[in-house]
Tab-separated table of C-alpha atoms in Angstrom:
chain	number	residue	atom	x	y	z
X	1122	MET	CA	18.869	-21.377	-37.858
X	1123	LYS	CA	20.754	-23.235	-35.101
X	1124	LYS	CA	19.031	-24.288	-31.695
X	1125	THR	CA	15.976	-23.533	-33.273
X	1126	TRP	CA	14.589	-27.126	-33.533
X	1127	TRP	CA	13.115	-27.169	-29.776
X	1128	LYS	CA	11.184	-23.749	-30.662
X	1129	ILE	CA	9.664	-25.537	-33.431
X	1130	LEU	CA	8.985	-28.626	-31.156
X	1131	THR	CA	7.390	-26.229	-28.688
X	1132	VAL	CA	4.934	-24.849	-31.318
X	1133	ILE	CA	3.851	-28.260	-32.541
X	1134	LEU	CA	3.630	-29.716	-29.102
X	1135	LEU	CA	1.251	-26.856	-27.831
X	1136	PHE	CA	-0.816	-26.949	-30.518
X	1137	TYR	CA	-1.333	-30.567	-30.446
X	1138	VAL	CA	-2.241	-30.124	-26.650
X	1139	VAL	CA	-4.566	-27.197	-27.336
X	1140	ILE	CA	-6.442	-28.637	-30.072
X	1141	TRP	CA	-6.364	-32.380	-29.117
X	1142	GLY	CA	-6.874	-31.410	-25.241
X	1143	LEU	CA	-9.985	-29.692	-26.083
X	1144	LEU	CA	-11.370	-31.830	-28.768
X	1145	GLY	CA	-9.977	-35.402	-27.797
X	1146	PRO	CA	-11.943	-38.181	-25.981
X	1147	VAL	CA	-11.613	-37.986	-22.227
X	1148	PRO	CA	-13.190	-40.499	-19.545
X	1149	ARG	CA	-16.216	-39.298	-18.091
X	1150	GLN	CA	-15.843	-39.167	-14.373
X	1151	PRO	CA	-18.303	-38.058	-11.657
X	1152	ILE	CA	-17.962	-34.361	-10.603
X	1153	LEU	CA	-15.113	-33.919	-12.798
X	1154	ASN	CA	-16.666	-34.429	-16.081
X	1155	GLU	CA	-15.172	-32.123	-18.640
X	1156	THR	CA	-12.889	-30.175	-16.430
X	1157	ILE	CA	-10.483	-33.356	-16.321
X	1158	ARG	CA	-9.124	-31.348	-19.359
X	1159	ASN	CA	-7.645	-28.850	-17.318
X	1160	VAL	CA	-5.241	-31.389	-16.130
X	1161	TYR	CA	-3.411	-30.499	-19.477
X	1162	PHE	CA	-3.275	-26.799	-18.468
X	1163	HIS	CA	-3.252	-26.535	-14.652
X	1164	VAL	CA	-0.702	-29.521	-13.852
X	1165	PRO	CA	2.034	-28.595	-16.354
X	1166	MET	CA	2.182	-24.810	-15.103
X	1167	TRP	CA	3.662	-26.102	-11.626
X	1168	PHE	CA	5.934	-28.451	-13.548
X	1169	SER	CA	7.133	-25.701	-15.600
X	1170	MET	CA	7.570	-23.409	-12.429
X	1171	MET	CA	9.436	-25.735	-10.595
X	1172	THR	CA	11.837	-26.481	-13.739
X	1173	LEU	CA	12.314	-22.718	-13.935
X	1174	MET	CA	12.803	-22.311	-10.079
X	1175	VAL	CA	15.404	-24.953	-10.081
X	1176	THR	CA	17.100	-23.458	-13.040
X	1177	SER	CA	17.035	-20.117	-11.324
X	1178	LEU	CA	18.606	-21.799	-8.118
X	1179	VAL	CA	21.524	-23.280	-10.400
X	1180	TYR	CA	22.181	-19.972	-11.774
X	1181	SER	CA	22.330	-18.335	-8.206
X	1182	ILE	CA	24.742	-21.147	-7.129
X	1183	LYS	CA	26.888	-20.416	-10.312
X	1184	TYR	CA	27.009	-16.703	-9.610
X	1185	LEU	CA	28.242	-17.190	-6.088
X	1186	ARG	CA	30.772	-19.498	-7.465
X	1187	LYS	CA	31.947	-17.442	-10.339
X	1188	GLY	CA	30.649	-13.969	-9.698
X	1189	ARG	CA	29.891	-13.373	-13.208
X	1190	ILE	CA	27.019	-10.740	-13.465
X	1191	ASN	CA	25.298	-12.463	-16.383
X	1192	ASP	CA	24.666	-15.696	-14.055
X	1193	ASP	CA	22.516	-13.347	-11.944
X	1194	THR	CA	20.590	-12.014	-14.962
X	1195	TYR	CA	19.881	-15.620	-15.783
X	1196	ALA	CA	18.562	-16.265	-12.186
X	1197	LEU	CA	16.544	-13.255	-11.874
X	1198	GLY	CA	14.743	-13.961	-15.572
X	1199	PHE	CA	13.992	-17.525	-14.616
X	1200	ALA	CA	12.552	-16.454	-11.408
X	1201	SER	CA	10.380	-13.845	-13.060
X	1202	VAL	CA	9.070	-15.958	-15.188
X	1203	ALA	CA	8.378	-18.912	-12.566
X	1204	ILE	CA	6.223	-16.428	-10.559
X	1205	VAL	CA	4.219	-15.729	-13.702
X	1206	LEU	CA	3.373	-19.508	-14.228
X	1207	GLY	CA	2.866	-19.944	-10.777
X	1208	ILE	CA	-0.001	-17.145	-10.953
X	1209	ILE	CA	-1.364	-18.828	-14.216
X	1210	GLY	CA	-1.280	-22.069	-12.239
X	1211	PHE	CA	-3.164	-20.350	-9.340
X	1212	VAL	CA	-5.707	-18.826	-11.409
X	1213	THR	CA	-6.419	-21.953	-13.511
X	1214	GLY	CA	-6.486	-24.229	-10.315
X	1215	SER	CA	-8.880	-22.048	-8.666
X	1216	ALA	CA	-11.002	-21.850	-11.907
X	1217	TRP	CA	-10.980	-25.625	-11.736
X	1218	GLY	CA	-11.776	-25.871	-7.982
X	1219	ASN	CA	-14.620	-23.509	-8.365
X	1220	PHE	CA	-16.504	-26.111	-10.640
X	1221	THR	CA	-15.349	-29.376	-8.639
X	1222	TRP	CA	-14.936	-28.581	-5.015
X	1223	GLY	CA	-17.417	-25.793	-5.250
X	1224	ASP	CA	-14.868	-23.130	-3.647
X	1225	PRO	CA	-12.465	-21.484	-5.813
X	1226	LEU	CA	-9.981	-21.013	-2.698
X	1227	PRO	CA	-10.544	-24.041	-0.319
X	1228	ARG	CA	-8.215	-24.541	2.588
X	1229	ASP	CA	-5.769	-26.969	1.158
X	1230	PRO	CA	-2.218	-27.242	2.143
X	1231	LYS	CA	-1.023	-27.093	-1.426
X	1232	LEU	CA	-2.339	-23.800	-1.978
X	1233	ILE	CA	-0.896	-22.378	1.166
X	1234	ALA	CA	2.508	-23.661	-0.032
X	1235	VAL	CA	1.920	-22.129	-3.298
X	1236	GLU	CA	0.962	-18.919	-1.475
X	1237	VAL	CA	3.965	-18.859	0.475
X	1238	GLY	CA	5.909	-19.489	-2.599
X	1239	MET	CA	4.621	-16.628	-4.324
X	1240	LEU	CA	5.409	-14.319	-1.428
X	1241	ILE	CA	9.131	-15.859	-1.280
X	1242	TYR	CA	9.441	-14.808	-4.896
X	1243	SER	CA	7.999	-11.444	-4.240
X	1244	ALA	CA	10.462	-10.872	-1.186
X	1245	TYR	CA	13.171	-11.834	-3.731
X	1246	PHE	CA	12.205	-8.963	-6.010
X	1247	VAL	CA	11.869	-6.423	-2.954
X	1248	LEU	CA	15.270	-7.487	-1.882
X	1249	ARG	CA	16.631	-6.874	-5.151
X	1250	GLY	CA	14.974	-3.516	-5.215
X	1251	SER	CA	16.513	-2.340	-2.144
X	1252	PHE	CA	20.128	-2.266	-3.188
X	1253	GLU	CA	21.967	0.187	-5.708
X	1254	ASP	CA	25.232	-1.453	-6.134
X	1255	GLU	CA	24.970	-4.329	-8.630
X	1256	GLN	CA	27.312	-6.856	-7.215
X	1257	LYS	CA	26.199	-6.545	-3.657
X	1258	LYS	CA	22.602	-6.794	-5.106
X	1259	ALA	CA	23.487	-9.923	-7.078
X	1260	ARG	CA	25.189	-11.490	-4.199
X	1261	LEU	CA	22.339	-10.985	-1.515
X	1262	ALA	CA	19.900	-12.052	-3.864
X	1263	ALA	CA	21.409	-15.285	-4.780
X	1264	VAL	CA	22.053	-16.027	-1.183
X	1265	TYR	CA	18.290	-15.278	-0.535
X	1266	ASN	CA	17.467	-17.355	-3.681
X	1267	ILE	CA	18.991	-20.493	-2.642
X	1268	PHE	CA	18.161	-20.048	1.143
X	1269	ALA	CA	14.425	-19.656	0.331
X	1270	PHE	CA	14.245	-22.403	-2.195
X	1271	ALA	CA	15.615	-24.640	0.844
X	1272	THR	CA	12.642	-23.571	3.041
X	1273	PHE	CA	10.066	-23.724	0.120
X	1274	MET	CA	10.826	-27.464	-1.171
X	1275	PRO	CA	9.459	-29.223	2.105
X	1276	LEU	CA	6.823	-27.001	2.264
X	1277	VAL	CA	5.561	-28.254	-1.275
X	1278	TRP	CA	6.905	-31.683	-0.979
X	1279	ILE	CA	6.473	-32.817	2.488
X	1280	LEU	CA	3.881	-30.904	4.381
X	1281	PRO	CA	0.944	-31.752	2.040
X	1282	ARG	CA	1.538	-35.253	2.451
X	1283	LEU	CA	1.558	-34.984	6.033
X	1284	THR	CA	-1.986	-33.505	6.061
X	1285	ASP	CA	-5.187	-33.861	4.567
X	1286	SER	CA	-5.505	-32.436	0.842
X	1287	LEU	CA	-8.350	-32.182	-1.668
X	1288	HIS	CA	-5.678	-32.727	-4.321
X	1289	PRO	CA	-4.803	-36.054	-5.614
X	1290	GLY	CA	-1.824	-38.104	-4.468
X	1291	ASN	CA	-1.585	-36.148	-1.207
X	1292	GLY	CA	-3.149	-37.037	2.188
X	1293	GLY	CA	-4.243	-40.755	1.222
X	1294	ASN	CA	-6.074	-39.350	-2.109
X	1295	PRO	CA	-4.998	-41.568	-5.005
X	1296	ALA	CA	-3.027	-40.077	-7.576
X	1297	PHE	CA	-4.351	-38.713	-10.523
X	1298	GLY	CA	-2.904	-41.269	-12.981
X	1299	LYS	CA	-3.950	-44.301	-11.180
X	1300	TYR	CA	-7.843	-43.886	-11.803
X	1301	ASP	CA	-8.765	-40.966	-13.747
X	1302	MET	CA	-6.397	-40.831	-16.740
X	1303	ASP	CA	-6.658	-43.485	-19.656
X	1304	ASN	CA	-3.861	-44.018	-21.886
X	1305	ALA	CA	-5.097	-41.475	-24.695
X	1306	MET	CA	-4.863	-38.826	-22.030
X	1307	LYS	CA	-1.610	-39.646	-20.727
X	1308	ILE	CA	-0.018	-39.201	-24.033
X	1309	VAL	CA	-1.763	-35.490	-24.378
X	1310	PHE	CA	-0.593	-34.976	-20.585
X	1311	TYR	CA	3.045	-35.845	-21.216
X	1312	ALA	CA	3.108	-33.556	-24.366
X	1313	ALA	CA	1.602	-30.758	-22.321
X	1314	ASN	CA	4.214	-31.060	-19.666
X	1315	ILE	CA	7.254	-31.022	-22.206
X	1316	GLY	CA	5.384	-28.327	-24.163
X	1317	TRP	CA	4.746	-25.911	-21.262
X	1318	ILE	CA	8.079	-26.633	-19.731
X	1319	LEU	CA	9.913	-25.557	-22.911
X	1320	MET	CA	7.660	-22.614	-23.198
X	1321	GLY	CA	8.588	-21.329	-19.871
X	1322	VAL	CA	12.143	-21.768	-21.120
X	1323	TRP	CA	11.790	-19.891	-24.354
X	1324	VAL	CA	10.002	-17.105	-22.654
X	1325	SER	CA	12.692	-16.777	-19.867
X	1326	SER	CA	15.261	-16.905	-22.474
X	1327	LEU	CA	13.576	-13.919	-24.223
X	1328	VAL	CA	13.458	-12.096	-20.941
X	1329	ILE	CA	17.123	-12.640	-20.077
X	1330	ARG	CA	18.186	-11.559	-23.452
X	1331	ILE	CA	16.162	-8.258	-23.305
X	1332	ARG	CA	17.809	-7.744	-19.815
X	1333	LEU	CA	21.278	-8.419	-21.203
X	1334	VAL	CA	20.982	-6.018	-23.970
X	1335	GLN	CA	19.581	-3.508	-21.651
X	1336	ASN	CA	22.617	-4.224	-18.854
X	1337	GLN	CA	24.814	-3.535	-22.210
X	1338	LEU	CA	23.092	-0.193	-22.972
X	1339	ASN	CA	23.114	0.926	-19.389
X	1340	GLU	CA	27.002	0.323	-19.367
X	1341	LYS	CA	27.319	2.377	-22.424
X	1342	ASN	CA	25.680	5.501	-21.015
W	1027	MET	CA	35.968	-24.101	18.090
W	1028	LYS	CA	37.735	-21.949	20.504
W	1029	GLU	CA	36.685	-19.260	18.087
W	1030	ILE	CA	33.141	-19.845	18.109
W	1031	ILE	CA	33.160	-20.170	21.960
W	1032	HIS	CA	34.986	-16.445	22.029
W	1033	LEU	CA	32.515	-15.048	19.988
W	1034	ILE	CA	29.463	-16.362	21.708
W	1035	LYS	CA	31.001	-14.910	25.081
W	1036	LYS	CA	31.538	-11.558	23.201
W	1037	ASP	CA	27.916	-11.674	22.404
W	1038	PHE	CA	26.806	-12.392	25.708
W	1039	ILE	CA	28.962	-9.768	27.465
W	1040	LEU	CA	27.766	-7.207	24.840
W	1041	GLU	CA	24.170	-8.123	25.786
W	1042	TRP	CA	24.896	-7.668	29.268
W	1043	ARG	CA	26.542	-4.451	29.080
W	1044	GLN	CA	23.698	-3.283	26.965
W	1045	LYS	CA	20.882	-4.147	29.318
W	1046	TYR	CA	18.517	-2.161	27.938
W	1047	ALA	CA	18.276	-4.033	24.745
W	1048	LEU	CA	17.418	-7.070	26.699
W	1049	ASN	CA	15.140	-5.319	28.978
W	1050	GLY	CA	13.382	-4.177	25.863
W	1051	MET	CA	12.897	-7.834	24.426
W	1052	ILE	CA	11.813	-8.854	27.788
W	1053	LEU	CA	9.281	-5.851	28.134
W	1054	TYR	CA	8.128	-6.590	24.681
W	1055	VAL	CA	7.145	-10.178	25.239
W	1056	ILE	CA	5.553	-9.389	28.546
W	1057	SER	CA	3.610	-6.386	27.071
W	1058	THR	CA	2.348	-8.197	23.843
W	1059	VAL	CA	1.010	-11.190	26.101
W	1060	PHE	CA	-0.727	-8.309	28.346
W	1061	VAL	CA	-2.209	-6.586	25.363
W	1062	CYS	CA	-3.634	-10.246	24.359
W	1063	TYR	CA	-4.796	-10.541	27.810
W	1064	ILE	CA	-6.671	-7.090	27.443
W	1065	SER	CA	-8.010	-7.544	24.241
W	1066	PHE	CA	-9.859	-10.768	24.955
W	1067	LYS	CA	-11.713	-8.709	27.846
W	1068	LEU	CA	-10.082	-10.833	30.541
W	1069	LYS	CA	-12.620	-13.786	29.500
W	1070	VAL	CA	-9.579	-15.888	28.885
W	1071	SER	CA	-11.316	-19.204	30.073
W	1072	SER	CA	-13.593	-18.545	27.141
W	1073	ILE	CA	-10.956	-18.599	24.388
W	1074	GLU	CA	-11.025	-21.425	21.961
W	1075	LYS	CA	-8.063	-23.748	22.029
W	1076	ILE	CA	-6.894	-22.732	18.537
W	1077	THR	CA	-6.870	-19.329	19.354
W	1078	TRP	CA	-4.928	-19.774	22.463
W	1079	ASN	CA	-2.340	-21.848	20.598
W	1080	THR	CA	-2.008	-19.224	17.468
W	1081	LEU	CA	-1.783	-16.391	19.853
W	1082	PHE	CA	1.004	-17.854	21.699
W	1083	TRP	CA	3.148	-18.337	18.528
W	1084	ILE	CA	2.616	-15.087	16.782
W	1085	ILE	CA	3.874	-13.581	19.974
W	1086	LEU	CA	6.764	-15.823	19.889
W	1087	LEU	CA	7.190	-15.149	16.314
W	1088	PHE	CA	7.192	-11.352	16.281
W	1089	SER	CA	9.417	-11.020	19.483
W	1090	ALA	CA	11.927	-13.473	17.573
W	1091	VAL	CA	11.958	-11.313	14.613
W	1092	ASN	CA	12.392	-8.372	16.713
W	1093	SER	CA	15.132	-9.571	18.838
W	1094	ILE	CA	17.020	-11.276	16.038
W	1095	THR	CA	16.977	-8.215	13.579
W	1096	LYS	CA	19.477	-6.838	16.107
W	1097	SER	CA	21.886	-9.435	15.589
W	1098	PHE	CA	23.930	-7.791	12.727
W	1099	ILE	CA	22.979	-4.140	13.104
W	1100	GLN	CA	23.752	-3.781	16.967
W	1101	GLU	CA	27.386	-3.437	16.061
W	1102	LYS	CA	28.974	-0.792	14.026
W	1103	ALA	CA	30.205	-1.488	10.544
W	1104	GLY	CA	33.936	-0.791	11.683
W	1105	ARG	CA	33.581	-3.244	14.318
W	1106	GLN	CA	32.139	-5.757	11.773
W	1107	ILE	CA	35.276	-5.145	9.742
W	1108	TYR	CA	37.535	-5.547	12.742
W	1109	TYR	CA	35.987	-9.030	13.200
W	1110	PHE	CA	36.222	-9.956	9.385
W	1111	THR	CA	39.810	-9.592	9.936
W	1112	LEU	CA	40.145	-11.688	13.023
W	1113	ALA	CA	37.441	-14.562	12.673
W	1114	ASN	CA	36.119	-17.001	10.116
W	1115	PRO	CA	33.090	-16.076	8.734
W	1116	GLN	CA	31.634	-19.629	9.439
W	1117	SER	CA	32.450	-19.441	13.075
W	1118	VAL	CA	30.859	-15.809	13.179
W	1119	ILE	CA	27.537	-17.195	11.981
W	1120	ILE	CA	27.648	-20.359	13.923
W	1121	SER	CA	28.396	-18.375	17.104
W	1122	LYS	CA	25.472	-15.858	16.225
W	1123	ILE	CA	23.003	-18.865	15.672
W	1124	ILE	CA	23.916	-20.518	19.102
W	1125	TYR	CA	23.602	-17.267	20.715
W	1126	ASN	CA	20.280	-16.578	19.302
W	1127	ILE	CA	19.100	-19.956	19.953
W	1128	GLY	CA	19.829	-19.203	23.821
W	1129	LEU	CA	18.233	-15.904	23.551
W	1130	MET	CA	15.217	-17.510	22.033
W	1131	LEU	CA	15.041	-20.098	24.551
W	1132	PHE	CA	15.135	-17.653	27.231
W	1133	LEU	CA	12.503	-15.267	25.587
W	1134	GLY	CA	10.436	-18.482	24.790
W	1135	PHE	CA	10.271	-19.773	28.283
W	1136	LEU	CA	9.535	-16.192	29.746
W	1137	GLY	CA	6.860	-16.014	27.105
W	1138	PHE	CA	5.371	-19.493	28.076
W	1139	VAL	CA	5.330	-18.720	32.024
W	1140	VAL	CA	3.880	-15.285	31.446
W	1141	TYR	CA	1.287	-16.669	28.899
W	1142	PHE	CA	0.511	-19.286	31.386
W	1143	ALA	CA	-0.029	-17.078	34.144
W	1144	LEU	CA	-2.395	-14.581	32.196
W	1145	MET	CA	-3.940	-16.636	29.540
W	1146	GLY	CA	-4.591	-19.570	31.590
W	1147	ASN	CA	-3.256	-23.084	30.767
W	1148	GLN	CA	-4.927	-25.223	28.153
W	1149	ALA	CA	-1.855	-27.466	27.383
W	1150	GLU	CA	-2.615	-31.177	28.298
W	1151	ASN	CA	0.906	-32.507	27.500
W	1152	VAL	CA	3.135	-29.722	28.982
W	1153	PRO	CA	6.440	-31.397	28.418
W	1154	MET	CA	5.547	-31.763	24.841
W	1155	PHE	CA	4.647	-28.389	24.667
W	1156	LEU	CA	8.092	-27.396	26.128
W	1157	LEU	CA	9.532	-29.368	23.605
W	1158	SER	CA	7.695	-27.360	20.848
W	1159	ILE	CA	8.985	-24.235	22.307
W	1160	VAL	CA	12.700	-25.500	22.380
W	1161	LEU	CA	12.255	-26.698	18.824
W	1162	GLY	CA	10.578	-23.472	17.869
W	1163	ALA	CA	13.500	-21.421	19.463
W	1164	LEU	CA	16.039	-23.823	17.286
W	1165	GLY	CA	13.968	-23.149	14.112
W	1166	PHE	CA	13.395	-19.265	14.533
W	1167	SER	CA	17.016	-18.484	15.560
W	1168	SER	CA	18.245	-20.595	12.780
W	1169	SER	CA	16.424	-19.583	9.973
W	1170	LEU	CA	16.350	-15.709	10.801
W	1171	THR	CA	19.786	-15.270	11.755
W	1172	LEU	CA	20.911	-15.283	7.932
W	1173	ILE	CA	18.109	-13.432	7.093
W	1174	ALA	CA	19.253	-10.794	9.635
W	1175	GLY	CA	22.567	-10.785	8.058
W	1176	ILE	CA	20.927	-10.138	4.561
W	1177	ALA	CA	18.742	-7.485	6.083
W	1178	SER	CA	21.502	-5.708	7.746
W	1179	LYS	CA	23.309	-4.890	4.257
W	1180	ALA	CA	20.249	-2.462	3.168
W	1181	ASP	CA	18.973	0.722	4.695
W	1182	ASN	CA	15.489	-0.035	5.555
W	1183	SER	CA	16.791	-3.334	7.418
W	1184	SER	CA	13.827	-3.891	9.909
W	1185	GLY	CA	11.054	-3.357	6.950
W	1186	LEU	CA	13.015	-5.635	4.983
W	1187	MET	CA	13.353	-8.139	7.818
W	1188	ALA	CA	9.949	-8.639	8.053
W	1189	VAL	CA	9.299	-9.114	4.280
W	1190	LEU	CA	12.119	-11.641	4.042
W	1191	SER	CA	11.538	-13.560	7.057
W	1192	PHE	CA	7.821	-14.243	6.987
W	1193	PRO	CA	7.570	-16.427	3.978
W	1194	VAL	CA	10.862	-18.509	5.135
W	1195	ILE	CA	9.512	-19.172	8.718
W	1196	LEU	CA	6.000	-20.186	7.665
W	1197	PRO	CA	6.785	-24.003	7.099
W	1198	ILE	CA	8.570	-24.061	10.589
W	1199	LEU	CA	5.657	-22.060	12.145
W	1200	THR	CA	3.030	-24.522	10.736
W	1201	MET	CA	4.682	-27.440	12.040
W	1202	LEU	CA	5.245	-25.845	15.292
W	1203	ILE	CA	1.474	-25.059	15.517
W	1204	ARG	CA	0.489	-28.629	14.930
W	1205	LEU	CA	3.176	-29.987	17.176
W	1206	SER	CA	1.862	-28.031	19.963
W	1207	LYS	CA	-1.782	-28.449	18.987
W	1208	ASN	CA	-0.887	-32.174	19.575
W	1209	ALA	CA	0.433	-31.327	22.778
W	1210	MET	CA	-2.633	-29.360	23.707
W	1211	ASP	CA	-4.849	-32.046	23.106
W	1212	GLY	CA	-2.630	-34.144	25.314
W	1213	LEU	CA	-1.455	-36.982	22.700
W	1214	ALA	CA	1.625	-38.961	23.237
W	1215	PHE	CA	4.829	-38.329	22.058
W	1216	SER	CA	4.717	-41.245	19.438
W	1217	SER	CA	1.770	-39.545	17.785
W	1218	SER	CA	3.828	-36.480	16.919
W	1219	TYR	CA	7.098	-38.053	15.694
W	1220	ASP	CA	6.268	-37.017	12.056
W	1221	GLU	CA	6.246	-33.267	13.081
W	1222	ILE	CA	9.281	-33.616	15.223
W	1223	ILE	CA	11.254	-35.211	12.649
W	1224	THR	CA	10.562	-32.789	9.922
W	1225	LEU	CA	11.147	-29.572	12.339
W	1226	MET	CA	14.611	-31.163	12.800
W	1227	GLY	CA	15.174	-31.512	9.269
W	1228	ILE	CA	14.247	-28.184	8.394
W	1229	ASP	CA	16.540	-26.861	11.160
W	1230	LEU	CA	19.424	-29.020	9.950
W	1231	ILE	CA	18.967	-27.669	6.463
W	1232	VAL	CA	18.673	-24.301	7.196
W	1233	ILE	CA	21.667	-24.251	9.732
W	1234	ALA	CA	23.722	-26.232	6.915
W	1235	LEU	CA	22.604	-23.438	4.331
W	1236	SER	CA	23.795	-20.672	6.817
W	1237	TYR	CA	27.180	-22.269	7.172
W	1238	VAL	CA	27.689	-22.363	3.690
W	1239	LEU	CA	25.945	-19.071	2.371
W	1240	PHE	CA	27.136	-16.694	5.092
W	1241	PRO	CA	30.842	-16.240	3.790
W	1242	TYR	CA	29.427	-14.539	0.624
W	1243	LEU	CA	27.397	-12.404	2.739
W	1244	TRP	CA	30.211	-11.485	4.817
W	1245	LYS	CA	32.415	-10.268	1.841
W	1246	SER	CA	29.714	-7.467	0.724
């Protein structure tokens, strides 16, 4: 039963978020109305994705320093779950945008940034697919992962702040927390962030363990 | 330092000896501009500013990807091993980046001249437009050189090059298009400091990372 406490915490937090997020009181805002509840599900996806991308980056650096093939498996696992979270975040975002902005895919710098991010990580998988040799594949993928991450970050964090954006907190729009969320919402929001990040880590740990077992089986054959 | 200068010299001499590659690149730029010129049915005066600007950068982007892909696959594997025994990997990547910057500056200005001649001049602040070309050459060559190194290790390197490089180059490209749009609208330099500084920052990050990461590529 060692190291299971955080999994139990994840389950409790997410049950709390789903139930209280859908039933709890929310301030009534013009245009937003009840869709404000999506903030518990859409925003944490990005936090979770970012966390996993940074973890993937750390394991890529670790691989380049030490050369252990397991570190590469870790980097791959975190990156593949990160891309899934990115897609979920994209879908929840466009559903939300459909009802508030009147357009599921408005021309918004954050959306463009995320589309590019998905392209970068897809390219990462294509790159991995084009090599046979394990060490060579791992090394080149690690180099690309680090390089792509460094160009992805300014795209997400700097560019949307320079241009006009529909998202709160960008292009002169006030951040969400300032006006729209009351204290009761903030508690659920923080719980949602922690819960979804832990969920992301949990799923990636499962993916990684399956891959490690597969690697071992491949070695035996 | 000496090593870097020697390596750059070597690249220039190689390029000069195989003139067909250089001529091919020059012809590539000129013919893409010409294709655009024909495709717009010669009514270039009616092109919108945004179309004019975007078209220019797309032409530059494709010629950059095409010419920089060659930087590692041009030389045979045996010769690469020979360099490996002679030179530092760091000086190899820095010399390649500097050489590619030179190449891109040349192609960029050539493209600019041809484009201006055929498609007309729509930029009001020409010095700033030139500055955006210089920054573009810096950004394209610094970010594409490492990618070319990665792609050269695979069998289908030119296909992989396109897949790997486009997402990486997009942040630079969006900044460049905004900067040159400002130049076309005739805004003063002071209104584009944001873009210039961000571009410089991205270039610095990319060059520093290439410097750090290239030794790992070189080994394989």
